[in-house]
Amino acid sequence: MFSLKRISFVGIALFMMVMLYGCGNSGQEAQGDNTPPAVTSEPVATNSSETRTIKDAMGDVEIPVNPVRIADVSGSTEELLVLGYKPVITGNTDMANSLEITPILKKELPNVTPVGWFQTEVNLEAISAASPDLILAGPTQEKIYDQLNMIAPTVRVPYGFNAFRERFAFVAEVLDKKAEMDEWLKAYDQRAQQLHDQITKITNEETFAVIEATEKEIRIYSRTGIADMIFNDLGLLIAPGTPEPDPWGGKVTSLEALSTFNPDHIILLSDNDRNVLDKSKVWSSLKAVKSKNIYRMTSRQNYNEAFFALGKEALLEQIAEQIKEHINK
């Protein structure tokens, strides 16, 4: 899925299993099955600085009113930037290399310290060395919550990888930045609607599919990541026959099954030109392939960008521009 010279599909599949196991209820949370823990503001005077008590996934926690050095291992680093914070620690690392932060964050936070991917183990020593005054931890840090809390007040964010809007809303409320979040979401949704109108003015009732291809298999996505952006944010029509997703948001599908699945347009996620679709008669017979309505993205872009605020902004423009440029040729 990512750079095939470095990580095999099997390796990434194991990553995903770790993620799904570690997130616990994040799949349900993403679907809105659980009521989010309430966040309550209760200013408390201390000898050092003003604090307030909030309720997170673990219970009550006292946090600084104005945190300055935030260590984020909840996956919320891009959302913190939107809200006006520059974390000193991040777990938003490149999915191909957990020792490097994502390309977008390299531009925005060139000096931030990566401590490992936020959905797996993180480096406690590095977090402690950064002297944070607040830590944001995700579902996969539940087992080390007490250790994190010994370093600095720690908020356990109840939403994981797949629950972008729920996670953003919780973090914004914890930091008393709901107005800033609402402003960003309003602008994002308005832009998505504009792009929807521009695309559907050309495509009308034509359908779309999101397919990921590796050297060994294909997966058809109907939600999460780029699929969530295509079908929910941009509101484009999903192709009939799209399979029901697994908890990760897609479904591994045989090449033969593609013969009954015939979208007008395909967003193809692949990090390598060589994949299971090469020389496939079924693939070459699809309506979208014959019409050359194929829009290439990478799996790495999907996992590094499509689940986070700044990445979603960039991908929204890139996807829409590809579609509009191709159709207008």
CSV table of C-alpha atoms in Angstrom, one decimal:
chain,number,residue,atom,x,y,z
A,1,MET,CA,0.0,0.0,0.0
A,2,PHE,CA,2.8,2.4,0.8
A,3,SER,CA,6.2,2.4,-0.8
A,4,LEU,CA,6.4,-1.2,-1.8
A,5,LYS,CA,10.2,-1.2,-1.4
A,6,ARG,CA,9.7,-0.6,2.3
A,7,ILE,CA,6.5,-2.0,3.5
A,8,SER,CA,4.5,-4.9,2.0
A,9,PHE,CA,0.7,-4.9,1.9
A,10,VAL,CA,0.7,-7.7,4.5
A,11,GLY,CA,2.8,-5.4,6.8
A,12,ILE,CA,0.2,-2.6,6.4
A,13,ALA,CA,-2.6,-5.0,7.0
A,14,LEU,CA,-1.0,-5.9,10.3
A,15,PHE,CA,-0.8,-2.2,11.0
A,16,MET,CA,-4.5,-1.8,10.4
A,17,MET,CA,-5.3,-4.8,12.7
A,18,VAL,CA,-3.2,-3.2,15.4
A,19,MET,CA,-5.0,0.1,14.8
A,20,LEU,CA,-8.5,-1.5,14.9
A,21,TYR,CA,-7.7,-3.5,18.0
A,22,GLY,CA,-6.1,-0.5,19.7
A,23,CYS,CA,-8.9,1.9,18.9
A,24,GLY,CA,-11.3,-0.3,20.7
A,25,ASN,CA,-14.6,1.4,20.1
A,26,SER,CA,-13.4,3.9,17.6
A,27,GLY,CA,-15.3,2.3,14.8
A,28,GLN,CA,-18.5,2.6,16.7
A,29,GLU,CA,-17.6,6.1,17.7
A,30,ALA,CA,-17.1,7.1,14.1
A,31,GLN,CA,-20.6,6.0,13.4
A,32,GLY,CA,-22.0,8.1,16.3
A,33,ASP,CA,-23.2,5.1,18.3
A,34,ASN,CA,-21.7,6.4,21.5
A,35,THR,CA,-22.5,9.7,23.3
A,36,PRO,CA,-19.2,11.7,23.6
A,37,PRO,CA,-18.0,12.4,27.1
A,38,ALA,CA,-19.1,15.9,28.1
A,39,VAL,CA,-16.5,18.6,28.5
A,40,THR,CA,-17.2,20.9,31.4
A,41,SER,CA,-15.4,24.2,32.2
A,42,GLU,CA,-14.6,24.6,35.9
A,43,PRO,CA,-11.8,27.1,36.5
A,44,VAL,CA,-9.6,26.1,39.4
A,45,ALA,CA,-7.0,28.5,41.0
A,46,THR,CA,-3.6,26.8,41.6
A,47,ASN,CA,-0.3,28.2,42.8
A,48,SER,CA,1.2,27.9,39.3
A,49,SER,CA,-1.4,28.8,36.7
A,50,GLU,CA,-5.1,28.7,36.2
A,51,THR,CA,-6.6,25.3,35.4
A,52,ARG,CA,-10.0,23.9,34.7
A,53,THR,CA,-11.5,20.5,35.0
A,54,ILE,CA,-12.8,18.6,32.0
A,55,LYS,CA,-14.3,15.1,31.7
A,56,ASP,CA,-12.5,12.9,29.2
A,57,ALA,CA,-12.7,9.1,28.3
A,58,MET,CA,-11.1,8.3,31.6
A,59,GLY,CA,-13.0,10.7,33.9
A,60,ASP,CA,-12.2,14.1,35.4
A,61,VAL,CA,-8.8,15.7,34.6
A,62,GLU,CA,-7.5,19.1,35.5
A,63,ILE,CA,-5.7,20.8,32.6
A,64,PRO,CA,-4.1,24.3,32.1
A,65,VAL,CA,-6.6,26.9,30.8
A,66,ASN,CA,-3.9,28.1,28.3
A,67,PRO,CA,-1.6,25.2,27.5
A,68,VAL,CA,1.7,26.2,25.8
A,69,ARG,CA,3.5,23.0,25.2
A,70,ILE,CA,1.1,20.3,24.0
A,71,ALA,CA,2.3,16.8,23.3
A,72,ASP,CA,-0.2,15.2,20.9
A,73,VAL,CA,-0.3,11.5,20.4
A,74,SER,CA,-4.0,11.4,19.7
A,75,GLY,CA,-3.7,12.0,15.9
A,76,SER,CA,-5.0,15.6,16.3
A,77,THR,CA,-1.9,17.6,15.4
A,78,GLU,CA,-3.4,19.1,12.2
A,79,GLU,CA,-6.5,20.1,14.1
A,80,LEU,CA,-4.4,21.7,16.8
A,81,LEU,CA,-2.8,23.8,14.1
A,82,VAL,CA,-6.2,24.9,12.9
A,83,LEU,CA,-7.1,25.9,16.4
A,84,GLY,CA,-4.0,28.0,16.8
A,85,TYR,CA,-1.6,25.7,18.7
A,86,LYS,CA,1.8,24.4,17.6
A,87,PRO,CA,2.4,21.1,19.4
A,88,VAL,CA,6.0,20.2,20.6
A,89,ILE,CA,5.3,16.5,20.2
A,90,THR,CA,3.3,14.6,17.5
A,91,GLY,CA,2.2,11.1,16.7
A,92,ASN,CA,1.1,12.1,13.2
A,93,THR,CA,3.9,10.3,11.5
A,94,ASP,CA,4.4,9.2,7.9
A,95,MET,CA,2.7,5.8,7.5
A,96,ALA,CA,5.7,4.5,5.6
A,97,ASN,CA,8.1,5.6,8.3
A,98,SER,CA,7.0,6.1,11.9
A,99,LEU,CA,10.2,8.0,12.7
A,100,GLU,CA,9.3,10.9,10.3
A,101,ILE,CA,6.3,13.2,10.5
A,102,THR,CA,4.0,13.5,7.5
A,103,PRO,CA,5.0,15.7,4.6
A,104,ILE,CA,2.4,18.4,5.5
A,105,LEU,CA,3.6,18.7,9.0
A,106,LYS,CA,7.2,18.9,7.9
A,107,LYS,CA,6.2,22.2,6.3
A,108,GLU,CA,4.0,23.4,9.2
A,109,LEU,CA,6.1,22.1,12.1
A,110,PRO,CA,9.7,21.6,11.0
A,111,ASN,CA,11.0,21.4,14.5
A,112,VAL,CA,8.3,19.2,16.1
A,113,THR,CA,9.5,15.9,17.6
A,114,PRO,CA,7.9,12.7,16.2
A,115,VAL,CA,7.4,9.9,18.8
A,116,GLY,CA,6.1,7.1,16.6
A,117,TRP,CA,2.8,6.6,14.9
A,118,PHE,CA,-0.1,7.5,17.2
A,119,GLN,CA,-1.9,4.2,16.5
A,120,THR,CA,1.0,2.1,17.8
A,121,GLU,CA,3.6,2.5,20.6
A,122,VAL,CA,4.9,5.9,21.3
A,123,ASN,CA,8.2,7.0,22.9
A,124,LEU,CA,7.5,8.0,26.5
A,125,GLU,CA,11.1,9.2,27.1
A,126,ALA,CA,10.8,11.7,24.2
A,127,ILE,CA,7.5,12.9,25.4
A,128,SER,CA,8.9,13.5,28.9
A,129,ALA,CA,12.0,15.2,27.5
A,130,ALA,CA,9.8,17.8,25.7
A,131,SER,CA,8.4,19.0,29.1
A,132,PRO,CA,4.8,19.3,28.0
A,133,ASP,CA,2.1,21.0,30.0
A,134,LEU,CA,-0.7,19.0,28.4
A,135,ILE,CA,-0.8,15.7,26.6
A,136,LEU,CA,-3.5,14.6,24.2
A,137,ALA,CA,-3.7,10.8,24.0
A,138,GLY,CA,-5.9,8.6,21.8
A,139,PRO,CA,-7.6,5.2,22.3
A,140,THR,CA,-4.5,3.2,21.7
A,141,GLN,CA,-2.7,5.0,24.6
A,142,GLU,CA,-5.2,3.7,27.2
A,143,LYS,CA,-2.7,1.2,28.6
A,144,ILE,CA,0.0,3.9,29.1
A,145,TYR,CA,-2.4,6.6,30.3
A,146,ASP,CA,-1.1,6.5,33.9
A,147,GLN,CA,2.5,6.9,32.7
A,148,LEU,CA,1.5,9.8,30.5
A,149,ASN,CA,-0.4,11.4,33.3
A,150,MET,CA,2.8,11.3,35.4
A,151,ILE,CA,4.5,13.4,32.8
A,152,ALA,CA,1.8,16.0,32.4
A,153,PRO,CA,-2.0,16.3,32.7
A,154,THR,CA,-3.3,13.9,30.0
A,155,VAL,CA,-6.6,14.1,28.2
A,156,ARG,CA,-7.7,10.8,26.8
A,157,VAL,CA,-9.5,11.6,23.5
A,158,PRO,CA,-12.2,9.0,22.9
A,159,TYR,CA,-12.1,9.1,19.1
A,160,GLY,CA,-9.6,7.4,16.9
A,161,PHE,CA,-8.3,7.3,13.3
A,162,ASN,CA,-11.6,7.0,11.5
A,163,ALA,CA,-13.6,9.6,13.4
A,164,PHE,CA,-12.3,12.9,12.1
A,165,ARG,CA,-15.2,15.2,12.9
A,166,GLU,CA,-15.9,13.7,16.3
A,167,ARG,CA,-12.2,13.8,17.3
A,168,PHE,CA,-11.9,17.4,16.1
A,169,ALA,CA,-15.0,18.5,18.0
A,170,PHE,CA,-13.9,16.9,21.2
A,171,VAL,CA,-10.4,18.4,21.1
A,172,ALA,CA,-11.9,21.8,20.2
A,173,GLU,CA,-14.2,21.7,23.2
A,174,VAL,CA,-11.5,20.6,25.6
A,175,LEU,CA,-9.4,23.6,24.5
A,176,ASP,CA,-12.4,26.0,24.5
A,177,LYS,CA,-11.9,26.6,20.7
A,178,LYS,CA,-15.3,25.5,19.4
A,179,ALA,CA,-15.7,28.8,17.5
A,180,GLU,CA,-12.5,28.3,15.6
A,181,MET,CA,-13.4,24.7,14.7
A,182,ASP,CA,-16.9,25.8,13.5
A,183,GLU,CA,-15.3,28.5,11.3
A,184,TRP,CA,-12.9,26.0,9.7
A,185,LEU,CA,-15.6,23.3,9.2
A,186,LYS,CA,-18.0,25.9,7.7
A,187,ALA,CA,-15.3,27.0,5.2
A,188,TYR,CA,-14.4,23.4,4.4
A,189,ASP,CA,-18.0,22.3,3.8
A,190,GLN,CA,-18.8,25.4,1.7
A,191,ARG,CA,-15.8,24.7,-0.5
A,192,ALA,CA,-16.8,21.0,-0.8
A,193,GLN,CA,-20.3,22.1,-1.9
A,194,GLN,CA,-18.8,24.5,-4.5
A,195,LEU,CA,-16.7,21.7,-5.9
A,196,HIS,CA,-19.6,19.3,-5.8
A,197,ASP,CA,-21.6,21.7,-7.9
A,198,GLN,CA,-18.8,22.2,-10.4
A,199,ILE,CA,-18.2,18.4,-10.8
A,200,THR,CA,-21.8,17.3,-11.0
A,201,LYS,CA,-22.6,20.0,-13.5
A,202,ILE,CA,-20.4,17.9,-15.8
A,203,THR,CA,-20.9,14.4,-14.5
A,204,ASN,CA,-24.7,14.7,-13.7
A,205,GLU,CA,-25.8,11.2,-12.4
A,206,GLU,CA,-22.5,9.4,-13.2
A,207,THR,CA,-21.2,7.2,-10.4
A,208,PHE,CA,-17.8,6.9,-8.6
A,209,ALA,CA,-15.8,4.3,-6.9
A,210,VAL,CA,-12.6,4.3,-4.8
A,211,ILE,CA,-10.4,1.3,-5.4
A,212,GLU,CA,-7.0,0.5,-3.8
A,213,ALA,CA,-4.7,-1.8,-5.8
A,214,THR,CA,-1.6,-3.6,-4.6
A,215,GLU,CA,0.5,-6.3,-6.2
A,216,LYS,CA,-1.7,-9.0,-4.5
A,217,GLU,CA,-5.2,-7.7,-4.1
A,218,ILE,CA,-7.8,-4.9,-4.5
A,219,ARG,CA,-10.0,-3.2,-2.0
A,220,ILE,CA,-13.1,-1.2,-2.7
A,221,TYR,CA,-13.8,1.6,-0.2
A,222,SER,CA,-17.1,3.1,0.7
A,223,ARG,CA,-16.2,5.1,3.7
A,224,THR,CA,-13.2,6.5,5.6
A,225,GLY,CA,-10.3,8.5,4.1
A,226,ILE,CA,-10.6,9.5,0.5
A,227,ALA,CA,-13.8,7.5,0.2
A,228,ASP,CA,-15.4,9.6,2.9
A,229,MET,CA,-14.3,12.7,1.1
A,230,ILE,CA,-15.7,11.5,-2.3
A,231,PHE,CA,-19.1,10.3,-1.0
A,232,ASN,CA,-19.8,12.5,2.0
A,233,ASP,CA,-17.8,15.7,1.6
A,234,LEU,CA,-18.1,16.0,-2.1
A,235,GLY,CA,-21.4,14.1,-2.2
A,236,LEU,CA,-20.6,12.3,-5.4
A,237,LEU,CA,-22.8,9.2,-6.3
A,238,ILE,CA,-21.5,5.9,-5.1
A,239,ALA,CA,-21.5,3.1,-7.7
A,240,PRO,CA,-24.2,0.4,-7.4
A,241,GLY,CA,-22.7,-2.8,-6.2
A,242,THR,CA,-20.2,-1.2,-3.9
A,243,PRO,CA,-19.7,-3.9,-1.2
A,244,GLU,CA,-20.5,-3.3,2.5
A,245,PRO,CA,-17.3,-2.2,4.2
A,246,ASP,CA,-15.3,-3.9,7.0
A,247,PRO,CA,-14.4,-1.8,10.0
A,248,TRP,CA,-11.6,-0.2,8.1
A,249,GLY,CA,-14.0,1.2,5.5
A,250,GLY,CA,-13.5,-1.0,2.6
A,251,LYS,CA,-13.7,-4.6,1.3
A,252,VAL,CA,-11.1,-6.9,-0.3
A,253,THR,CA,-12.7,-7.9,-3.6
A,254,SER,CA,-11.7,-10.4,-6.3
A,255,LEU,CA,-11.0,-9.3,-9.8
A,256,GLU,CA,-13.9,-11.4,-11.0
A,257,ALA,CA,-16.3,-9.5,-8.7
A,258,LEU,CA,-15.4,-6.3,-10.6
A,259,SER,CA,-17.3,-7.6,-13.6
A,260,THR,CA,-20.6,-6.8,-11.8
A,261,PHE,CA,-19.3,-3.5,-10.5
A,262,ASN,CA,-19.1,-0.9,-13.3
A,263,PRO,CA,-18.7,2.7,-12.1
A,264,ASP,CA,-18.4,5.6,-14.5
A,265,HIS,CA,-15.4,7.1,-12.6
A,266,ILE,CA,-12.7,5.5,-10.5
A,267,ILE,CA,-10.3,7.0,-7.9
A,268,LEU,CA,-7.5,4.6,-8.0
A,269,LEU,CA,-5.2,4.4,-4.9
A,270,SER,CA,-1.9,2.7,-5.7
A,271,ASP,CA,1.7,3.4,-4.7
A,272,ASN,CA,3.2,1.4,-7.6
A,273,ASP,CA,2.4,1.1,-11.3
A,274,ARG,CA,2.7,-2.7,-11.0
A,275,ASN,CA,-0.4,-4.1,-9.3
A,276,VAL,CA,-2.9,-6.8,-9.5
A,277,LEU,CA,-4.9,-4.9,-12.1
A,278,ASP,CA,-2.1,-5.1,-14.7
A,279,LYS,CA,-3.2,-7.0,-17.8
A,280,SER,CA,-6.5,-7.8,-16.2
A,281,LYS,CA,-9.2,-8.3,-18.8
A,282,VAL,CA,-11.9,-7.6,-16.2
A,283,TRP,CA,-10.3,-4.3,-15.3
A,284,SER,CA,-9.8,-3.3,-18.9
A,285,SER,CA,-13.4,-4.0,-19.7
A,286,LEU,CA,-14.8,-1.6,-17.1
A,287,LYS,CA,-16.6,1.5,-18.3
A,288,ALA,CA,-14.4,3.9,-16.4
A,289,VAL,CA,-11.3,2.3,-17.7
A,290,LYS,CA,-12.5,2.4,-21.3
A,291,SER,CA,-13.5,6.0,-20.9
A,292,LYS,CA,-10.1,6.7,-19.2
A,293,ASN,CA,-12.0,8.2,-16.2
A,294,ILE,CA,-9.3,7.1,-13.8
A,295,TYR,CA,-7.9,9.5,-11.2
A,296,ARG,CA,-4.7,8.4,-9.6
A,297,MET,CA,-3.9,9.0,-6.0
A,298,THR,CA,-1.5,7.1,-3.7
A,299,SER,CA,-2.4,5.0,-0.7
A,300,ARG,CA,0.2,7.0,1.2
A,301,GLN,CA,-1.7,10.2,0.5
A,302,ASN,CA,-4.9,8.5,1.7
A,303,TYR,CA,-3.5,7.5,5.1
A,304,ASN,CA,-1.2,10.5,5.6
A,305,GLU,CA,-3.7,13.2,4.6
A,306,ALA,CA,-7.4,12.1,4.2
A,307,PHE,CA,-8.0,11.7,7.9
A,308,PHE,CA,-6.8,15.1,9.1
A,309,ALA,CA,-7.8,18.7,8.7
A,310,LEU,CA,-4.9,20.2,6.6
A,311,GLY,CA,-4.6,17.1,4.5
A,312,LYS,CA,-8.3,17.0,3.8
A,313,GLU,CA,-8.2,20.6,2.5
A,314,ALA,CA,-5.3,19.8,0.2
A,315,LEU,CA,-6.8,16.5,-1.1
A,316,LEU,CA,-10.2,18.1,-1.7
A,317,GLU,CA,-8.7,20.5,-4.1
A,318,GLN,CA,-6.4,17.9,-5.8
A,319,ILE,CA,-9.2,15.3,-6.3
A,320,ALA,CA,-11.7,17.9,-7.7
A,321,GLU,CA,-9.1,19.4,-10.0
A,322,GLN,CA,-8.1,16.1,-11.4
A,323,ILE,CA,-11.7,15.2,-12.2
A,324,LYS,CA,-12.6,18.6,-13.7
A,325,GLU,CA,-9.4,18.8,-15.8
A,326,HIS,CA,-9.9,15.3,-17.2
A,327,ILE,CA,-13.6,15.8,-18.0
A,328,ASN,CA,-13.1,19.2,-19.6
A,329,LYS,CA,-10.4,17.9,-22.0
